[in-house]
mmCIF file of C-alpha atoms in Angstrom:
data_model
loop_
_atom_site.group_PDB
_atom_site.id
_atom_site.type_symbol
_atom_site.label_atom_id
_atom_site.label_comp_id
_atom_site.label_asym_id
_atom_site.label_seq_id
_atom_site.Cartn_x
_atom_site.Cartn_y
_atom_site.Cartn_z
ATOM 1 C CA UNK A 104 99.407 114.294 104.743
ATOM 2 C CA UNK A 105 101.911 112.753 106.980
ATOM 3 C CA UNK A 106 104.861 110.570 107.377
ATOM 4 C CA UNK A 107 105.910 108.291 109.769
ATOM 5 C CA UNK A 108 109.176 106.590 109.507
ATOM 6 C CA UNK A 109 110.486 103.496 110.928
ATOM 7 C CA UNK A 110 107.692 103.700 113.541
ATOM 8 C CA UNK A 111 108.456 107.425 114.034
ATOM 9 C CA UNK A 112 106.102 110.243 113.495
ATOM 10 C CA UNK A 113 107.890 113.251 111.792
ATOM 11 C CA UNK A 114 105.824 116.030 112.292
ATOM 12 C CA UNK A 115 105.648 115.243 116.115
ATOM 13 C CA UNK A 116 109.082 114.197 116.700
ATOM 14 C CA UNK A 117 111.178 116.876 114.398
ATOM 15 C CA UNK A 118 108.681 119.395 113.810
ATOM 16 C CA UNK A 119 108.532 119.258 110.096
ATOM 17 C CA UNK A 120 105.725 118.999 107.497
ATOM 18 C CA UNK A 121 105.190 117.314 104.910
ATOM 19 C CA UNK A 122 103.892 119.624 101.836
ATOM 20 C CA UNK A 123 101.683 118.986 98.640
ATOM 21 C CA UNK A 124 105.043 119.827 96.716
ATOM 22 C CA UNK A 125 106.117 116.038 97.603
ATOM 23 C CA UNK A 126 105.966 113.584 95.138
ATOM 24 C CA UNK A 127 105.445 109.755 95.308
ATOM 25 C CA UNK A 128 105.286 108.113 92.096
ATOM 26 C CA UNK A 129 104.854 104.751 90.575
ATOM 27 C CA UNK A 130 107.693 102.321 90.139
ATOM 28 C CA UNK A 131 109.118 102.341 86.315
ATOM 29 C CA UNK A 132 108.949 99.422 83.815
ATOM 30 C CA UNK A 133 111.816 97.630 83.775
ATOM 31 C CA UNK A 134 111.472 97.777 79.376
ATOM 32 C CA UNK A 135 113.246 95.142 77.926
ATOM 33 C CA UNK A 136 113.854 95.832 74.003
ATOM 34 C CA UNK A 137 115.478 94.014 71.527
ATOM 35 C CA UNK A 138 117.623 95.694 68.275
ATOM 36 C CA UNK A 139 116.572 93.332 65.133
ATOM 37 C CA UNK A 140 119.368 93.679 62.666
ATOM 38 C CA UNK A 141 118.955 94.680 59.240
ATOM 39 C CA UNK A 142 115.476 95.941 60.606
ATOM 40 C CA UNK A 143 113.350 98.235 61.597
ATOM 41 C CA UNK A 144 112.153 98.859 65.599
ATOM 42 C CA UNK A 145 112.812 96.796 67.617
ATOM 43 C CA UNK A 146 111.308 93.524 69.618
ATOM 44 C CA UNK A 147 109.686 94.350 73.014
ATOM 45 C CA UNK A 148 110.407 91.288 75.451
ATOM 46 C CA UNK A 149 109.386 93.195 78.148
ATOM 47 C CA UNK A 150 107.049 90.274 79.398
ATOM 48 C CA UNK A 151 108.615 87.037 77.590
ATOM 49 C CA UNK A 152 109.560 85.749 81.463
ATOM 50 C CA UNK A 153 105.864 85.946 82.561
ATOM 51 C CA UNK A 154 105.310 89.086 83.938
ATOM 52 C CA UNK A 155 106.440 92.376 83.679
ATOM 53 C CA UNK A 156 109.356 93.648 86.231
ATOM 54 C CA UNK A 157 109.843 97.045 87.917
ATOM 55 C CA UNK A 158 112.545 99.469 88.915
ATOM 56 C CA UNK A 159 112.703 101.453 92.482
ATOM 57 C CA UNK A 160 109.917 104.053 92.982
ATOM 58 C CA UNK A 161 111.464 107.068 93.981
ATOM 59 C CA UNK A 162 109.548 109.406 96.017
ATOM 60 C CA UNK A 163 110.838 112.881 96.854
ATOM 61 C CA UNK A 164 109.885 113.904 100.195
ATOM 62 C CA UNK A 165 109.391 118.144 100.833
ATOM 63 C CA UNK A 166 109.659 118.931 104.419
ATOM 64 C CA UNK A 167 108.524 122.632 105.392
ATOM 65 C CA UNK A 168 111.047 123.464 108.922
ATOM 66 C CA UNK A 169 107.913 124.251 111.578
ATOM 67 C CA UNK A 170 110.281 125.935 113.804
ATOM 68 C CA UNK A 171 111.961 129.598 114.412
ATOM 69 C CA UNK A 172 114.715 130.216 111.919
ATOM 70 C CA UNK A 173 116.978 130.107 115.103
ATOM 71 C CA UNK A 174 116.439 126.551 115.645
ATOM 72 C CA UNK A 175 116.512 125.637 111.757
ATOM 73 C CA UNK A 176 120.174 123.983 111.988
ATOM 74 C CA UNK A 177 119.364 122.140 115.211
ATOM 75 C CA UNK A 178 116.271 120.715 113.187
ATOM 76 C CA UNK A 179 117.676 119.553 110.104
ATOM 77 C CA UNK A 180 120.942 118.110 111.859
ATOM 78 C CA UNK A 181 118.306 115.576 114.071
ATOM 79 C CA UNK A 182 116.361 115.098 110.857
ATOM 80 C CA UNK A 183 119.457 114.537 108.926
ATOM 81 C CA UNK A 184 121.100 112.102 111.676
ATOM 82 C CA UNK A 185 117.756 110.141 112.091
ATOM 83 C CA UNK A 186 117.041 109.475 108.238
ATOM 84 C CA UNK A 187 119.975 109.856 105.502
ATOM 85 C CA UNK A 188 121.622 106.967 104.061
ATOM 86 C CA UNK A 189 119.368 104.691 106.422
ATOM 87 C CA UNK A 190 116.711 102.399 104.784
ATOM 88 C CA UNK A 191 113.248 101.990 106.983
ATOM 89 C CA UNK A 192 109.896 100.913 106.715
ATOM 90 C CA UNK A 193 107.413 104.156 106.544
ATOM 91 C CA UNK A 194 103.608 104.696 106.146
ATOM 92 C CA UNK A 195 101.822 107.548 104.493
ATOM 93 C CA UNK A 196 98.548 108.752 106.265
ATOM 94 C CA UNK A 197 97.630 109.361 102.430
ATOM 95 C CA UNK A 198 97.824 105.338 102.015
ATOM 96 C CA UNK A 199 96.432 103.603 104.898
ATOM 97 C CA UNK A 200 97.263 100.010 105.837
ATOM 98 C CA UNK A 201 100.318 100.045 103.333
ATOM 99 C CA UNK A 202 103.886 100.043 103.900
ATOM 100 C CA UNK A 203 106.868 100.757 101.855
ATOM 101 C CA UNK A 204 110.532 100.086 102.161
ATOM 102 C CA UNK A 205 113.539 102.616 100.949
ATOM 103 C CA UNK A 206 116.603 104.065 101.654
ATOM 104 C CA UNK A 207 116.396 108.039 102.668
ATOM 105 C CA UNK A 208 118.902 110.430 101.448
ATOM 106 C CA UNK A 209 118.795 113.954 102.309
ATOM 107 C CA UNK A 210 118.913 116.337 99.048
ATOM 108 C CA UNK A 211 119.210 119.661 100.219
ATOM 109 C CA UNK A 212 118.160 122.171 103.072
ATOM 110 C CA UNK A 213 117.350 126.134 102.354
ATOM 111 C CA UNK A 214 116.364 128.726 104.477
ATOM 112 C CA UNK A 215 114.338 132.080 102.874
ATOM 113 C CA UNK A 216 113.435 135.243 104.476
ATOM 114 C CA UNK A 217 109.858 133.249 105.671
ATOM 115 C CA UNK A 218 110.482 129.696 105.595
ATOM 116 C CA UNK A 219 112.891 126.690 105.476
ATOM 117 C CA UNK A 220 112.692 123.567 103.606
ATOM 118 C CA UNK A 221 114.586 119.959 103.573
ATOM 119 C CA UNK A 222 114.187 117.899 100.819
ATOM 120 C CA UNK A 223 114.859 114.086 101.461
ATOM 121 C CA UNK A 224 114.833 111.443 98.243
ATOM 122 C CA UNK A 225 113.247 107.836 98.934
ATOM 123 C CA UNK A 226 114.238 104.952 96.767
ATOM 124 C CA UNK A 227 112.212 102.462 97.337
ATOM 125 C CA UNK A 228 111.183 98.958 96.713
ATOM 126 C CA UNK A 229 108.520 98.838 93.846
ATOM 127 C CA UNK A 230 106.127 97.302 95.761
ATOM 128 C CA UNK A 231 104.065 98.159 99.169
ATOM 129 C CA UNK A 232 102.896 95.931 101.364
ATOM 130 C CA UNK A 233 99.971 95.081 103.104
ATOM 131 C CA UNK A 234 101.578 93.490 105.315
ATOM 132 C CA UNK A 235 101.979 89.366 106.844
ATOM 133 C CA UNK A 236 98.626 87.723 106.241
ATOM 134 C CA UNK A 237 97.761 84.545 107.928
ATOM 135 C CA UNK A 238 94.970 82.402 106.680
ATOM 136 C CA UNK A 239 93.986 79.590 108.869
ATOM 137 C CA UNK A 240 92.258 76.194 107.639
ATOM 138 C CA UNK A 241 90.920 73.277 108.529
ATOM 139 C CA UNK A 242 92.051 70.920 105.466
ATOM 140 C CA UNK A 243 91.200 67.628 106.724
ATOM 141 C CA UNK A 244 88.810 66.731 104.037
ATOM 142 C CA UNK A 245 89.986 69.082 101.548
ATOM 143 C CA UNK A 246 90.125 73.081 101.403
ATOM 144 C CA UNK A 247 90.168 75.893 98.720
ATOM 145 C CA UNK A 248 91.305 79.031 99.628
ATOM 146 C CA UNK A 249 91.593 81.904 97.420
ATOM 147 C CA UNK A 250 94.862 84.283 97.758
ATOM 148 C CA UNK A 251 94.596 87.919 96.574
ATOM 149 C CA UNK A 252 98.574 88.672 96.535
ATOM 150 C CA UNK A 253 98.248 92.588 94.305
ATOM 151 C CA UNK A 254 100.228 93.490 91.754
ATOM 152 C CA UNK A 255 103.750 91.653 93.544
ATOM 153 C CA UNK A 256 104.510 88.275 93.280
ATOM 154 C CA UNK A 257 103.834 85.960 96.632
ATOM 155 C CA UNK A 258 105.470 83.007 97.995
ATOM 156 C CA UNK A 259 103.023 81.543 100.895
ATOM 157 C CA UNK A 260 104.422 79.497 103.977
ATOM 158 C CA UNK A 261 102.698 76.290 104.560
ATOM 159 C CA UNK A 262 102.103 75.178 107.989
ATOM 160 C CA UNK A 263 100.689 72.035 108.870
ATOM 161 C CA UNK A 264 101.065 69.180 111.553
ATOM 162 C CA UNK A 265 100.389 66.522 108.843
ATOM 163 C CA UNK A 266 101.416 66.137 105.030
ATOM 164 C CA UNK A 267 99.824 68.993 102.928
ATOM 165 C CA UNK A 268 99.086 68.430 99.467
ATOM 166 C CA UNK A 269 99.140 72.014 97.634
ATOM 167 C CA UNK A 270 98.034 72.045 93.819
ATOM 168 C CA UNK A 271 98.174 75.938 92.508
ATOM 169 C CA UNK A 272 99.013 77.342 89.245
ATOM 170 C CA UNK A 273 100.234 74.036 87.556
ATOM 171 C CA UNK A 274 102.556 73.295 90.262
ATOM 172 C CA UNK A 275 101.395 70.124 92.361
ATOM 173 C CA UNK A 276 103.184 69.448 95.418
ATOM 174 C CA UNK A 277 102.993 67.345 98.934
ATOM 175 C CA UNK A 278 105.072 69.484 101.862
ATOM 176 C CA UNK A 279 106.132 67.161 105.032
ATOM 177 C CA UNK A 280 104.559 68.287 108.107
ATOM 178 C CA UNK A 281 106.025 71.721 109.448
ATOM 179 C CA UNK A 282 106.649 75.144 108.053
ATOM 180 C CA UNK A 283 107.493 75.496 104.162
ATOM 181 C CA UNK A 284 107.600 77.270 101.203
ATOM 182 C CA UNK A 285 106.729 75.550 98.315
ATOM 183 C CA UNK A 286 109.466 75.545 95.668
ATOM 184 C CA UNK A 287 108.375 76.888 92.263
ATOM 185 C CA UNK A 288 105.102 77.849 93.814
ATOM 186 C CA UNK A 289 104.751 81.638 93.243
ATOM 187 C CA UNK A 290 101.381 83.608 93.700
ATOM 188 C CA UNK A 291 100.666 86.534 91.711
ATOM 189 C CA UNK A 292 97.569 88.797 90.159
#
């Protein structure tokens, strides 16, 4: 597995690898719980606004130092400059065609008799992405088109060169020509 960071591979560029010790969790709930008084429990509201909502994943990045032990401070000053306190996009060959978003910190950097690690925390947005997808259609008489938005929630752009009429989910609306987002239209699984 590999990681490439704000368009930058790190194996090839620092000389680092990632190892199996990494880990990349889900997001946690955001639990939302209620004390009753004068009862027992309490009242989960974790979903009374609709859906339910999710903290930062953090991921916790293990880099094994592919280098002599000579060169080990050079290394982890570049790889230390390049990614701590700096938020970028980055892909994991593990997860192709996704991207996440986070802010890298560096946690430590050791050096034993045979090898010498980095270890950089990621805390990151909840959700990847798939990335922009554009759907073209010709709606003159009319046009269904199914979106498939995963687990986050979506608002679509609307671009037309005539008035577009746009009924989805209970909300019924009629955009001017040009590019919009239709207010209190939201898209989710």
């Amino acid at each position: 597995m590999s990681i490439t960071v704000g368009g930058v591979d790190i194996e090839s560029r620092f000389g680092v690898m990632l190892t199996d010790e990494s880990t990349f969790n889900p997001p946690p709930v955001k639990r939302c719980m209620l004390e009753r008084p004068g009862g027992d429990g309490s009242l989960d509201v974790t979903e009374a606004f609709g859906d339910v909502l999710y903290g930062d994943r953090e991921d916790r990045l293990v880099f094994l130092v592919d280098s002599p032990p000579s060169e080990f401070e050079r290394v982890k000053t570049e790889l230390a400059r390049f990614l701590h306190g700096r938020s970028y996009d980055y892909q994991l060959t593990s997860d192709p065609g996704y991207t996440y978003r986070g802010r890298f910190v560096v946690d430590e950097w050791y050096q034993q008799a045979c090898f010498q690690k980095m270890i950089v925390n990621v805390y990151a947005n909840p959700y990847k992405s798939a990335g922009t997808k554009v759907h073209t259609v010709d709606a003159q008489a009319g046009a269904n088109v199914r979106l498939l938005p995963g687990r986050g929630r979506v608002r679509p752009v609307f671009e037309s060169q005539m008035p577009c009429h746009v009924v989805a989910n209970g909300v019924d609306v009629v955009l001017p020509p040009g590019s919009h987002t239709a207010v209190g239209l939201t898209i989710r699984d």
